[in-house]
Amino acid sequence: VFLNTLTPKFYVALTGTSSLISGLILIFEWWYFRKYGTSFIEQVSVSHLRPLLGKKKKKKNVWRNPLNLFRGAEYNRYTWVTGKEPLTYYDMNLSAQDHQTFFTGDTQQLRPEDAVMQKAWRERNPQARIRAAYQAIEINHQCAAAYVLLAEEEATTITEAERLFKKALIILLCSEIFSLCNTAGKDINLLVYIKRRLAMCARKLGRIKEAVKMMRDLMKEFPLLGMLNIHENLLEALLELQAYADVQAVLAKYDGKTKLNKYLNTFEYQHTMILHKVDISLPKSATICYTSALLKARAVSDKFSPEAASRRGLSTAEMNAVEAIHRAVEFNPHVPKYLLEMKSLILPPEHILKRGDSEAVAYAFFHLQHWKRAEGALNLLHCTWEGTFRIIPYPLEKGHLFYPYPGCTETADRELLPSFHEVSVYPKKELPFFILFTAGLCSFTAMLAMLTHQFPELMGVFAKAFFSTLFAPLGFFADKMESFMPSSFWHQLTRI
């Protein structure tokens, strides 16, 4: 009875209202997508509904930046000039935890100076950390960790930092504790850290061959400390020497490519993440991927021309270079904008997130000069890097050669990078113009239908005014043409 009593006006109003609401939602979704690069509904469901259902967000692990700068000699200079802090508290807190773990070892066997250094690493104020280091030296003049802190934070030049590191190394090697217990974990870690920083000092001071030798010796002496990624320091130094054959030899050892064939990418794609946990041989970092791409691009970039390549097609060497670039971009899509100087560089953080913007900043900061040195390499990168996203199936998070791109990298990068830096986000495919145009047209006509039904007289007045305004210039133009054309022409046109 209720349905039979409903009039057609009710159905018109109902459909018009639903069209209007859906159109408004569509417009808002489009605006939010264009501004933030993601769907509002999807964002709400992932951020708010999923935790309510008991699904926790995946936590990303950050890594120590192998090429991190010196706080006193480099980071502080940026603060003195700009008044901005290049490091976030979250980043420095991670470094403090690293130092406490590496340099002081078991908390139940702390020496008095170690207890002071435990507190020193946790101090938020740089001057408080330096005062605590001097306090540890007063307790024990042979406290190598205190000299490490002074070299990192009090030294205002690389030369001064190198002097303090050498003093710490001598203390460590001459100490009775190290000579009697040379397998002590904390002393070994401190020794490796000091030698590595000395190698980096030599690299910054221009003694590159000496730095390369120190890094190679360190890798041979402590092969089990591969987690420190000393090979990335070695790669950067070898690229500075333009020893490309040695770079290729290092890459052959550390570049474990993911060999997922088409069968795995299609039929067994759902098992990719499971296999990844079992330890698929993945590349270690953006440094590995992009250095490999640089070497292959360098072989063909000096003679590469987009116009010639489009006419004759890509040669085998060019195809290998393009595939290497696509592989690198899929691993970390944020790097090309920094290498092509489409985005401003900042000082790299002390910790990086694999495949994130922080890793891209750290890589480009040290390797941009090597790409510029290879003639035409940046041009080849500019012409080919965006083609990566046409290879990856939609949605982009599925991945092609690697496991899916993590969706939570942006949150971690915002904690690692300073607030004045605009964090780069994973590129999204733009909606086609036809979809946007159709959605807008549908919403507009639905709104017109509803207004016409509710206010027929008023909408009629608006329609007459609109059409009279629209056709007024046409009438004026027709009058002018009639005055210029003979009457026989208008007679023939009328007959037609």
Tab-separated table of C-alpha atoms in Angstrom:
chain	number	residue	atom	x	y	z
A	1	VAL	CA	0.000	0.000	0.000
A	2	PHE	CA	2.849	2.332	0.862
A	3	LEU	CA	4.614	1.757	-2.476
A	4	ASN	CA	1.395	2.225	-4.432
A	5	THR	CA	0.770	5.603	-2.791
A	6	LEU	CA	4.168	6.968	-3.852
A	7	THR	CA	3.963	9.461	-6.700
A	8	PRO	CA	6.407	9.748	-9.611
A	9	LYS	CA	7.652	12.979	-8.095
A	10	PHE	CA	8.978	10.990	-5.144
A	11	TYR	CA	10.990	8.691	-7.417
A	12	VAL	CA	12.376	11.653	-9.354
A	13	ALA	CA	13.363	13.374	-6.140
A	14	LEU	CA	14.914	10.159	-4.762
A	15	THR	CA	17.008	9.453	-7.844
A	16	GLY	CA	18.001	13.091	-8.149
A	17	THR	CA	19.095	13.232	-4.529
A	18	SER	CA	21.113	10.011	-4.781
A	19	SER	CA	22.744	11.237	-7.994
A	20	LEU	CA	23.625	14.483	-6.311
A	21	ILE	CA	25.139	12.810	-3.252
A	22	SER	CA	27.116	10.307	-5.322
A	23	GLY	CA	28.321	13.112	-7.561
A	24	LEU	CA	29.475	15.165	-4.601
A	25	ILE	CA	31.292	12.167	-3.142
A	26	LEU	CA	32.923	11.551	-6.518
A	27	ILE	CA	34.036	15.174	-6.786
A	28	PHE	CA	35.445	15.151	-3.265
A	29	GLU	CA	37.274	11.877	-3.931
A	30	TRP	CA	38.770	13.325	-7.108
A	31	TRP	CA	39.894	16.499	-5.316
A	32	TYR	CA	41.423	14.511	-2.462
A	33	PHE	CA	43.179	12.186	-4.936
A	34	ARG	CA	44.678	15.083	-6.874
A	35	LYS	CA	45.892	16.830	-3.729
A	36	TYR	CA	47.193	13.916	-1.632
A	37	GLY	CA	47.705	11.149	-4.190
A	38	THR	CA	45.446	8.623	-2.469
A	39	SER	CA	41.770	7.851	-2.000
A	40	PHE	CA	40.080	9.378	1.046
A	41	ILE	CA	37.877	6.314	1.567
A	42	GLU	CA	40.877	3.995	1.236
A	43	GLN	CA	42.901	6.162	3.615
A	44	VAL	CA	40.153	6.084	6.243
A	45	SER	CA	39.702	2.331	5.920
A	46	VAL	CA	43.439	1.640	6.225
A	47	SER	CA	44.165	4.148	8.997
A	48	HIS	CA	41.042	3.812	11.162
A	49	LEU	CA	38.916	0.800	10.251
A	50	ARG	CA	41.745	-1.731	9.938
A	51	PRO	CA	43.062	-1.109	13.499
A	52	LEU	CA	39.503	-1.517	14.814
A	53	LEU	CA	39.334	-4.889	13.097
A	54	GLY	CA	42.530	-5.964	14.810
A	55	LYS	CA	44.939	-5.570	11.885
A	56	LYS	CA	48.045	-3.718	12.982
A	57	LYS	CA	49.988	-1.441	10.690
A	58	LYS	CA	53.252	-2.851	9.435
A	59	LYS	CA	56.241	-1.269	11.139
A	60	LYS	CA	59.174	-0.362	8.951
A	61	ASN	CA	62.744	-1.002	10.051
A	62	VAL	CA	65.243	1.773	9.481
A	63	TRP	CA	68.939	1.280	8.768
A	64	ARG	CA	72.027	3.209	9.716
A	65	ASN	CA	73.089	5.438	6.811
A	66	PRO	CA	76.467	4.046	5.649
A	67	LEU	CA	77.540	7.513	4.454
A	68	ASN	CA	76.280	9.594	7.352
A	69	LEU	CA	77.983	12.956	7.864
A	70	PHE	CA	79.822	14.287	10.909
A	71	ARG	CA	77.639	16.288	13.280
A	72	GLY	CA	80.229	18.822	14.387
A	73	ALA	CA	82.067	19.302	11.101
A	74	GLU	CA	79.128	19.091	8.669
A	75	TYR	CA	75.629	19.053	10.181
A	76	ASN	CA	76.379	21.913	12.576
A	77	ARG	CA	77.677	24.079	9.748
A	78	TYR	CA	74.284	23.863	8.092
A	79	THR	CA	72.648	24.957	11.347
A	80	TRP	CA	75.047	27.891	11.722
A	81	VAL	CA	74.280	29.148	8.190
A	82	THR	CA	70.530	28.526	7.935
A	83	GLY	CA	69.375	28.302	11.550
A	84	LYS	CA	67.571	25.041	10.701
A	85	GLU	CA	68.111	21.655	12.314
A	86	PRO	CA	69.010	19.072	9.637
A	87	LEU	CA	68.417	16.103	11.978
A	88	THR	CA	65.172	15.159	13.671
A	89	TYR	CA	64.986	14.088	17.291
A	90	TYR	CA	63.738	10.668	16.179
A	91	ASP	CA	66.806	10.218	13.978
A	92	MET	CA	69.236	11.308	16.708
A	93	ASN	CA	67.493	9.096	19.238
A	94	LEU	CA	68.047	6.095	16.959
A	95	SER	CA	71.740	7.011	16.757
A	96	ALA	CA	71.914	7.219	20.551
A	97	GLN	CA	70.469	3.724	20.801
A	98	ASP	CA	73.007	2.469	18.246
A	99	HIS	CA	75.915	3.952	20.171
A	100	GLN	CA	74.760	2.525	23.477
A	101	THR	CA	74.384	-0.927	21.908
A	102	PHE	CA	77.639	-0.917	19.927
A	103	PHE	CA	80.014	0.837	22.319
A	104	THR	CA	78.959	-0.063	25.868
A	105	GLY	CA	77.814	-3.653	25.480
A	106	ASP	CA	76.397	-5.524	28.476
A	107	THR	CA	74.875	-3.093	30.968
A	108	GLN	CA	75.693	-5.423	33.891
A	109	GLN	CA	79.441	-5.134	33.253
A	110	LEU	CA	79.730	-1.394	32.745
A	111	ARG	CA	82.902	0.388	33.731
A	112	PRO	CA	82.437	3.790	35.444
A	113	GLU	CA	83.314	5.676	32.279
A	114	ASP	CA	80.914	3.488	30.285
A	115	ALA	CA	78.070	4.434	32.633
A	116	VAL	CA	78.833	8.103	31.988
A	117	MET	CA	78.924	7.492	28.221
A	118	GLN	CA	75.578	5.683	28.423
A	119	LYS	CA	74.148	8.915	29.783
A	120	ALA	CA	76.133	11.004	27.286
A	121	TRP	CA	74.593	9.305	24.235
A	122	ARG	CA	71.102	9.918	25.635
A	123	GLU	CA	71.590	13.646	26.229
A	124	ARG	CA	69.476	15.737	23.900
A	125	ASN	CA	71.620	18.874	24.107
A	126	PRO	CA	74.908	18.668	22.131
A	127	GLN	CA	76.827	20.639	24.766
A	128	ALA	CA	75.572	18.264	27.464
A	129	ARG	CA	76.866	15.316	25.447
A	130	ILE	CA	80.275	16.949	25.056
A	131	ARG	CA	80.483	17.765	28.786
A	132	ALA	CA	79.618	14.154	29.632
A	133	ALA	CA	82.382	12.936	27.290
A	134	TYR	CA	84.946	15.093	29.092
A	135	GLN	CA	83.628	13.766	32.396
A	136	ALA	CA	84.258	10.200	31.166
A	137	ILE	CA	87.799	11.194	30.160
A	138	GLU	CA	88.402	12.575	33.670
A	139	ILE	CA	87.369	9.215	35.117
A	140	ASN	CA	89.535	7.285	32.657
A	141	HIS	CA	91.955	8.952	30.259
A	142	GLN	CA	91.834	5.795	28.118
A	143	CYS	CA	88.117	6.057	27.304
A	144	ALA	CA	88.057	5.628	23.528
A	145	ALA	CA	84.280	6.049	23.252
A	146	ALA	CA	84.526	9.554	24.735
A	147	TYR	CA	87.016	10.592	22.061
A	148	VAL	CA	84.679	9.156	19.421
A	149	LEU	CA	81.879	11.408	20.677
A	150	LEU	CA	84.180	14.441	20.648
A	151	ALA	CA	85.311	13.609	17.110
A	152	GLU	CA	81.716	13.331	15.962
A	153	GLU	CA	80.263	16.381	17.695
A	154	GLU	CA	82.894	18.801	18.990
A	155	ALA	CA	85.337	18.768	16.070
A	156	THR	CA	84.433	21.535	13.621
A	157	THR	CA	86.651	20.280	10.766
A	158	ILE	CA	87.304	16.874	9.232
A	159	THR	CA	91.016	17.216	10.023
A	160	GLU	CA	90.277	17.717	13.708
A	161	ALA	CA	87.824	14.815	13.695
A	162	GLU	CA	90.450	12.581	12.098
A	163	ARG	CA	92.967	13.521	14.815
A	164	LEU	CA	90.529	12.564	17.569
A	165	PHE	CA	89.613	9.283	15.857
A	166	LYS	CA	93.300	8.380	15.555
A	167	LYS	CA	93.746	9.090	19.245
A	168	ALA	CA	90.779	6.854	20.061
A	169	LEU	CA	92.220	4.106	17.838
A	170	ILE	CA	95.596	4.242	19.564
A	171	ILE	CA	93.932	4.087	22.976
A	172	LEU	CA	91.831	1.119	21.926
A	173	LEU	CA	94.689	-0.851	20.399
A	174	CYS	CA	97.024	-0.190	23.322
A	175	SER	CA	94.545	-0.884	26.095
A	176	GLU	CA	95.134	-4.005	28.170
A	177	ILE	CA	91.461	-4.911	27.975
A	178	PHE	CA	91.522	-5.062	24.192
A	179	SER	CA	94.834	-6.928	24.050
A	180	LEU	CA	93.676	-9.557	26.554
A	181	CYS	CA	90.073	-9.824	25.393
A	182	ASN	CA	90.279	-8.948	21.724
A	183	THR	CA	87.052	-10.815	21.092
A	184	ALA	CA	84.979	-8.543	23.304
A	185	GLY	CA	81.988	-7.479	21.259
A	186	LYS	CA	81.850	-3.855	22.334
A	187	ASP	CA	85.586	-3.290	21.718
A	188	ILE	CA	85.412	-4.955	18.302
A	189	ASN	CA	82.428	-2.806	17.347
A	190	LEU	CA	84.202	0.324	18.515
A	191	LEU	CA	87.329	-0.647	16.580
A	192	VAL	CA	85.369	-1.197	13.355
A	193	TYR	CA	83.491	2.069	13.820
A	194	ILE	CA	86.686	4.080	14.338
A	195	LYS	CA	88.481	2.530	11.364
A	196	ARG	CA	85.477	3.132	9.152
A	197	ARG	CA	85.215	6.776	10.174
A	198	LEU	CA	88.946	7.213	9.590
A	199	ALA	CA	88.464	5.850	6.075
A	200	MET	CA	85.617	8.308	5.532
A	201	CYS	CA	87.820	11.150	6.803
A	202	ALA	CA	90.498	10.168	4.293
A	203	ARG	CA	87.865	10.125	1.533
A	204	LYS	CA	86.615	13.597	2.454
A	205	LEU	CA	90.157	14.971	2.643
A	206	GLY	CA	90.973	13.745	-0.875
A	207	ARG	CA	93.120	10.734	0.038
A	208	ILE	CA	90.825	8.418	-1.882
A	209	LYS	CA	93.261	5.566	-2.596
A	210	GLU	CA	94.134	5.417	1.081
A	211	ALA	CA	90.419	5.341	1.940
A	212	VAL	CA	89.794	2.496	-0.529
A	213	LYS	CA	92.637	0.447	0.995
A	214	MET	CA	91.316	1.006	4.521
A	215	MET	CA	87.811	-0.066	3.489
A	216	ARG	CA	89.042	-3.194	1.712
A	217	ASP	CA	91.170	-4.174	4.719
A	218	LEU	CA	88.222	-3.609	7.028
A	219	MET	CA	85.960	-5.832	4.908
A	220	LYS	CA	88.582	-8.601	4.829
A	221	GLU	CA	89.318	-8.380	8.538
A	222	PHE	CA	85.670	-8.375	9.637
A	223	PRO	CA	83.654	-10.182	6.928
A	224	LEU	CA	80.820	-10.986	9.327
A	225	LEU	CA	79.991	-7.302	9.821
A	226	GLY	CA	78.336	-7.006	6.422
A	227	MET	CA	75.314	-5.442	8.094
A	228	LEU	CA	77.322	-2.211	8.356
A	229	ASN	CA	77.285	-1.975	4.535
A	230	ILE	CA	80.916	-0.888	4.273
A	231	HIS	CA	80.792	-1.925	0.637
A	232	GLU	CA	78.620	1.128	-0.064
A	233	ASN	CA	81.411	3.373	1.196
A	234	LEU	CA	83.783	1.435	-1.038
A	235	LEU	CA	81.543	1.819	-4.093
A	236	GLU	CA	81.338	5.579	-3.682
A	237	ALA	CA	85.119	5.910	-3.296
A	238	LEU	CA	85.790	3.692	-6.338
A	239	LEU	CA	83.376	5.766	-8.420
A	240	GLU	CA	85.302	8.881	-7.406
A	241	LEU	CA	88.485	7.172	-8.670
A	242	GLN	CA	86.558	6.201	-11.852
A	243	ALA	CA	87.707	2.622	-11.262
A	244	TYR	CA	84.643	1.194	-12.986
A	245	ALA	CA	86.054	-2.316	-13.331
A	246	ASP	CA	86.541	-2.495	-9.562
A	247	VAL	CA	83.025	-1.129	-9.062
A	248	GLN	CA	81.657	-3.900	-11.271
A	249	ALA	CA	83.569	-6.484	-9.245
A	250	VAL	CA	82.043	-5.209	-5.997
A	251	LEU	CA	78.576	-5.193	-7.553
A	252	ALA	CA	79.007	-8.773	-8.740
A	253	LYS	CA	79.493	-9.778	-5.120
A	254	TYR	CA	76.760	-7.733	-3.460
A	255	ASP	CA	74.090	-7.249	-6.138
A	256	GLY	CA	71.763	-10.187	-5.577
A	257	LYS	CA	69.083	-9.739	-8.229
A	258	THR	CA	65.607	-11.055	-7.720
A	259	LYS	CA	65.047	-13.664	-10.372
A	260	LEU	CA	61.277	-13.816	-10.518
A	261	ASN	CA	60.173	-14.981	-13.944
A	262	LYS	CA	56.844	-14.302	-15.610
A	263	TYR	CA	55.438	-17.513	-14.171
A	264	LEU	CA	56.104	-16.305	-10.648
A	265	ASN	CA	54.794	-12.829	-11.410
A	266	THR	CA	51.465	-14.141	-12.656
A	267	PHE	CA	50.415	-17.567	-11.386
A	268	GLU	CA	52.325	-17.524	-8.093
A	269	TYR	CA	52.273	-13.801	-7.380
A	270	GLN	CA	50.302	-14.300	-4.174
A	271	HIS	CA	53.301	-16.194	-2.741
A	272	THR	CA	55.808	-13.414	-3.406
A	273	MET	CA	55.651	-11.978	0.086
A	274	ILE	CA	55.979	-15.439	1.632
A	275	LEU	CA	59.013	-16.163	-0.487
A	276	HIS	CA	60.479	-12.787	0.412
A	277	LYS	CA	60.342	-13.699	4.092
A	278	VAL	CA	62.256	-16.879	3.294
A	279	ASP	CA	64.983	-14.568	1.879
A	280	ILE	CA	64.706	-13.993	-1.839
A	281	SER	CA	68.035	-12.582	-2.993
A	282	LEU	CA	67.062	-8.923	-3.100
A	283	PRO	CA	69.334	-5.948	-3.795
A	284	LYS	CA	70.626	-4.467	-0.594
A	285	SER	CA	69.938	-0.798	-1.307
A	286	ALA	CA	69.359	1.956	-3.847
A	287	THR	CA	73.140	2.363	-4.035
A	288	ILE	CA	73.467	-1.137	-5.459
A	289	CYS	CA	70.623	-0.766	-7.970
A	290	TYR	CA	71.487	2.703	-9.229
A	291	THR	CA	75.234	2.061	-9.397
A	292	SER	CA	74.531	-0.967	-11.569
A	293	ALA	CA	72.274	1.200	-13.746
A	294	LEU	CA	74.962	3.887	-13.960
A	295	LEU	CA	77.576	1.448	-15.222
A	296	LYS	CA	75.278	0.113	-17.941
A	297	ALA	CA	74.056	3.590	-18.887
A	298	ARG	CA	77.630	4.881	-19.088
A	299	ALA	CA	78.415	2.353	-21.838
A	300	VAL	CA	75.787	3.803	-24.224
A	301	SER	CA	74.759	7.228	-22.899
A	302	ASP	CA	77.391	9.307	-24.722
A	303	LYS	CA	75.860	8.391	-28.097
A	304	PHE	CA	72.242	7.903	-27.028
A	305	SER	CA	69.595	9.959	-28.839
A	306	PRO	CA	65.861	9.552	-28.201
A	307	GLU	CA	65.013	10.469	-31.795
A	308	ALA	CA	67.470	7.969	-33.272
A	309	ALA	CA	66.368	5.267	-30.845
A	310	SER	CA	62.705	5.770	-31.814
A	311	ARG	CA	63.571	5.374	-35.501
A	312	ARG	CA	65.894	2.366	-35.384
A	313	GLY	CA	64.902	0.843	-32.043
A	314	LEU	CA	67.092	0.131	-29.051
A	315	SER	CA	70.297	-1.849	-29.391
A	316	THR	CA	71.090	-4.696	-27.011
A	317	ALA	CA	73.360	-2.523	-24.846
A	318	GLU	CA	70.781	0.273	-24.746
A	319	MET	CA	68.057	-2.202	-23.826
A	320	ASN	CA	70.194	-3.519	-20.962
A	321	ALA	CA	70.766	0.028	-19.726
A	322	VAL	CA	67.056	0.868	-19.886
A	323	GLU	CA	66.127	-2.337	-18.079
A	324	ALA	CA	68.686	-1.545	-15.365
A	325	ILE	CA	67.179	1.923	-14.950
A	326	HIS	CA	63.668	0.471	-14.756
A	327	ARG	CA	64.873	-2.008	-12.145
A	328	ALA	CA	66.459	0.731	-10.060
A	329	VAL	CA	63.443	3.031	-10.318
A	330	GLU	CA	61.072	0.267	-9.276
A	331	PHE	CA	63.210	-0.410	-6.211
A	332	ASN	CA	63.299	3.279	-5.195
A	333	PRO	CA	61.188	5.621	-7.369
A	334	HIS	CA	62.216	8.770	-5.480
A	335	VAL	CA	65.861	8.898	-6.629
A	336	PRO	CA	65.436	10.211	-10.231
A	337	LYS	CA	63.862	13.506	-9.161
A	338	TYR	CA	66.950	14.275	-7.069
A	339	LEU	CA	69.429	13.125	-9.720
A	340	LEU	CA	67.620	15.190	-12.388
A	341	GLU	CA	67.460	18.135	-9.957
A	342	MET	CA	63.695	18.301	-10.194
A	343	LYS	CA	63.652	18.324	-6.393
A	344	SER	CA	65.995	20.128	-3.994
A	345	LEU	CA	68.542	18.086	-2.080
A	346	ILE	CA	69.044	18.350	1.673
A	347	LEU	CA	71.625	16.892	4.024
A	348	PRO	CA	71.009	13.147	4.389
A	349	PRO	CA	69.738	11.797	7.728
A	350	GLU	CA	71.758	9.468	9.938
A	351	HIS	CA	69.228	6.677	9.332
A	352	ILE	CA	67.454	5.706	6.142
A	353	LEU	CA	64.424	3.693	5.186
A	354	LYS	CA	64.986	1.209	2.371
A	355	ARG	CA	63.040	2.230	-0.756
A	356	GLY	CA	61.997	5.465	0.940
A	357	ASP	CA	62.626	9.151	0.341
A	358	SER	CA	65.294	9.202	3.051
A	359	GLU	CA	67.322	6.593	1.164
A	360	ALA	CA	66.872	8.569	-2.068
A	361	VAL	CA	68.192	11.750	-0.428
A	362	ALA	CA	71.202	9.897	1.004
A	363	TYR	CA	72.051	8.264	-2.327
A	364	ALA	CA	71.656	11.360	-4.505
A	365	PHE	CA	73.614	13.545	-2.059
A	366	PHE	CA	76.774	11.484	-2.581
A	367	HIS	CA	76.279	10.044	-6.081
A	368	LEU	CA	74.882	12.937	-8.126
A	369	GLN	CA	78.432	13.971	-9.071
A	370	HIS	CA	79.150	10.481	-10.438
A	371	TRP	CA	76.075	10.588	-12.681
A	372	LYS	CA	77.079	14.019	-13.958
A	373	ARG	CA	80.569	12.763	-14.721
A	374	ALA	CA	79.208	10.054	-17.057
A	375	GLU	CA	78.362	11.935	-20.248
A	376	GLY	CA	74.720	11.543	-21.251
A	377	ALA	CA	73.803	9.296	-18.287
A	378	LEU	CA	71.351	11.809	-16.831
A	379	ASN	CA	69.827	12.344	-20.268
A	380	LEU	CA	69.210	8.611	-20.626
A	381	LEU	CA	67.719	8.531	-17.126
A	382	HIS	CA	65.481	11.496	-17.969
A	383	CYS	CA	64.158	9.798	-21.113
A	384	THR	CA	63.456	6.394	-19.604
A	385	TRP	CA	62.765	6.481	-15.857
A	386	GLU	CA	59.042	7.283	-16.072
A	387	GLY	CA	58.493	4.304	-18.364
A	388	THR	CA	58.948	2.106	-15.289
A	389	PHE	CA	55.408	2.836	-14.137
A	390	ARG	CA	53.947	1.601	-17.420
A	391	ILE	CA	55.553	-1.785	-16.786
A	392	ILE	CA	54.250	-2.210	-13.254
A	393	PRO	CA	50.704	-3.600	-13.309
A	394	TYR	CA	47.881	-1.521	-11.882
A	395	PRO	CA	47.553	-0.870	-9.007
A	396	LEU	CA	51.155	0.217	-8.758
A	397	GLU	CA	51.683	-1.409	-5.385
A	398	LYS	CA	51.678	-4.861	-6.990
A	399	GLY	CA	55.263	-4.626	-8.164
A	400	HIS	CA	56.961	-6.185	-11.178
A	401	LEU	CA	60.514	-7.308	-10.367
A	402	PHE	CA	60.413	-6.816	-6.600
A	403	TYR	CA	58.018	-7.364	-3.761
A	404	PRO	CA	55.232	-4.752	-3.589
A	405	TYR	CA	56.262	-1.231	-2.685
A	406	PRO	CA	55.596	-0.672	1.039
A	407	GLY	CA	52.748	1.741	1.606
A	408	CYS	CA	53.960	2.867	5.051
A	409	THR	CA	57.279	4.400	3.960
A	410	GLU	CA	55.894	7.931	3.878
A	411	THR	CA	55.097	7.916	7.618
A	412	ALA	CA	58.574	6.698	8.566
A	413	ASP	CA	60.250	9.175	6.214
A	414	ARG	CA	58.413	12.063	7.834
A	415	GLU	CA	59.975	11.055	11.152
A	416	LEU	CA	63.467	10.748	9.681
A	417	LEU	CA	63.505	13.887	7.508
A	418	PRO	CA	63.295	17.478	8.803
A	419	SER	CA	59.978	19.318	8.739
A	420	PHE	CA	61.113	21.867	6.129
A	421	HIS	CA	61.657	19.089	3.572
A	422	GLU	CA	58.755	18.037	1.346
A	423	VAL	CA	58.695	14.261	1.548
A	424	SER	CA	58.500	12.527	-1.812
A	425	VAL	CA	55.650	10.028	-2.174
A	426	TYR	CA	55.237	7.026	-4.442
A	427	PRO	CA	53.959	8.171	-7.878
A	428	LYS	CA	50.324	7.373	-8.561
A	429	LYS	CA	48.632	6.879	-11.904
A	430	GLU	CA	46.480	9.852	-12.805
A	431	LEU	CA	42.805	9.239	-13.540
A	432	PRO	CA	41.991	9.577	-17.263
A	433	PHE	CA	40.416	12.872	-18.260
A	434	PHE	CA	37.373	11.098	-19.712
A	435	ILE	CA	36.491	9.623	-16.313
A	436	LEU	CA	36.787	12.990	-14.618
A	437	PHE	CA	34.782	14.733	-17.350
A	438	THR	CA	32.027	12.108	-17.274
A	439	ALA	CA	31.813	12.211	-13.497
A	440	GLY	CA	31.524	15.997	-13.488
A	441	LEU	CA	28.955	15.997	-16.278
A	442	CYS	CA	26.870	13.333	-14.546
A	443	SER	CA	26.869	15.228	-11.273
A	444	PHE	CA	26.033	18.502	-12.989
A	445	THR	CA	23.074	17.095	-14.948
A	446	ALA	CA	21.750	15.308	-11.866
A	447	MET	CA	21.851	18.558	-9.951
A	448	LEU	CA	20.091	20.387	-12.798
A	449	ALA	CA	17.377	17.719	-12.895
A	450	MET	CA	16.750	18.054	-9.200
A	451	LEU	CA	16.635	21.860	-9.295
A	452	THR	CA	14.315	21.835	-12.315
A	453	HIS	CA	11.939	19.465	-10.538
A	454	GLN	CA	11.882	21.515	-7.357
A	455	PHE	CA	11.844	25.020	-8.914
A	456	PRO	CA	10.475	24.737	-12.471
A	457	GLU	CA	9.544	28.425	-12.881
A	458	LEU	CA	12.815	29.768	-11.515
A	459	MET	CA	14.922	27.343	-13.581
A	460	GLY	CA	12.918	28.289	-16.679
A	461	VAL	CA	13.802	31.930	-16.161
A	462	PHE	CA	17.464	31.013	-15.701
A	463	ALA	CA	17.412	28.834	-18.830
A	464	LYS	CA	15.901	31.618	-20.977
A	465	ALA	CA	18.402	34.132	-19.657
A	466	PHE	CA	21.292	31.695	-20.272
A	467	PHE	CA	20.309	30.892	-23.868
A	468	SER	CA	19.573	34.506	-24.720
A	469	THR	CA	23.021	35.460	-23.443
A	470	LEU	CA	24.604	32.543	-25.314
A	471	PHE	CA	22.968	33.292	-28.679
A	472	ALA	CA	23.205	37.101	-28.517
A	473	PRO	CA	26.725	37.162	-30.081
A	474	LEU	CA	25.564	34.733	-32.777
A	475	GLY	CA	22.599	36.975	-33.660
A	476	PHE	CA	24.831	40.012	-33.810
A	477	PHE	CA	27.248	38.142	-36.087
A	478	ALA	CA	24.394	37.012	-38.357
A	479	ASP	CA	23.118	40.586	-38.687
A	480	LYS	CA	26.560	41.782	-39.680
A	481	MET	CA	26.991	39.019	-42.241
A	482	GLU	CA	23.569	39.785	-43.746
A	483	SER	CA	24.537	43.385	-44.304
A	484	PHE	CA	27.682	42.344	-46.209
A	485	MET	CA	26.313	39.441	-48.276
A	486	PRO	CA	23.965	39.925	-51.282
A	487	SER	CA	20.333	38.921	-50.939
A	488	SER	CA	20.731	36.170	-53.597
A	489	PHE	CA	23.244	34.390	-51.318
A	490	TRP	CA	20.808	34.324	-48.401
A	491	HIS	CA	18.025	33.154	-50.741
A	492	GLN	CA	20.120	30.169	-51.928
A	493	LEU	CA	21.164	29.393	-48.319
A	494	THR	CA	17.537	29.417	-47.210
A	495	ARG	CA	16.559	26.978	-49.993
A	496	ILE	CA	19.392	24.625	-48.919
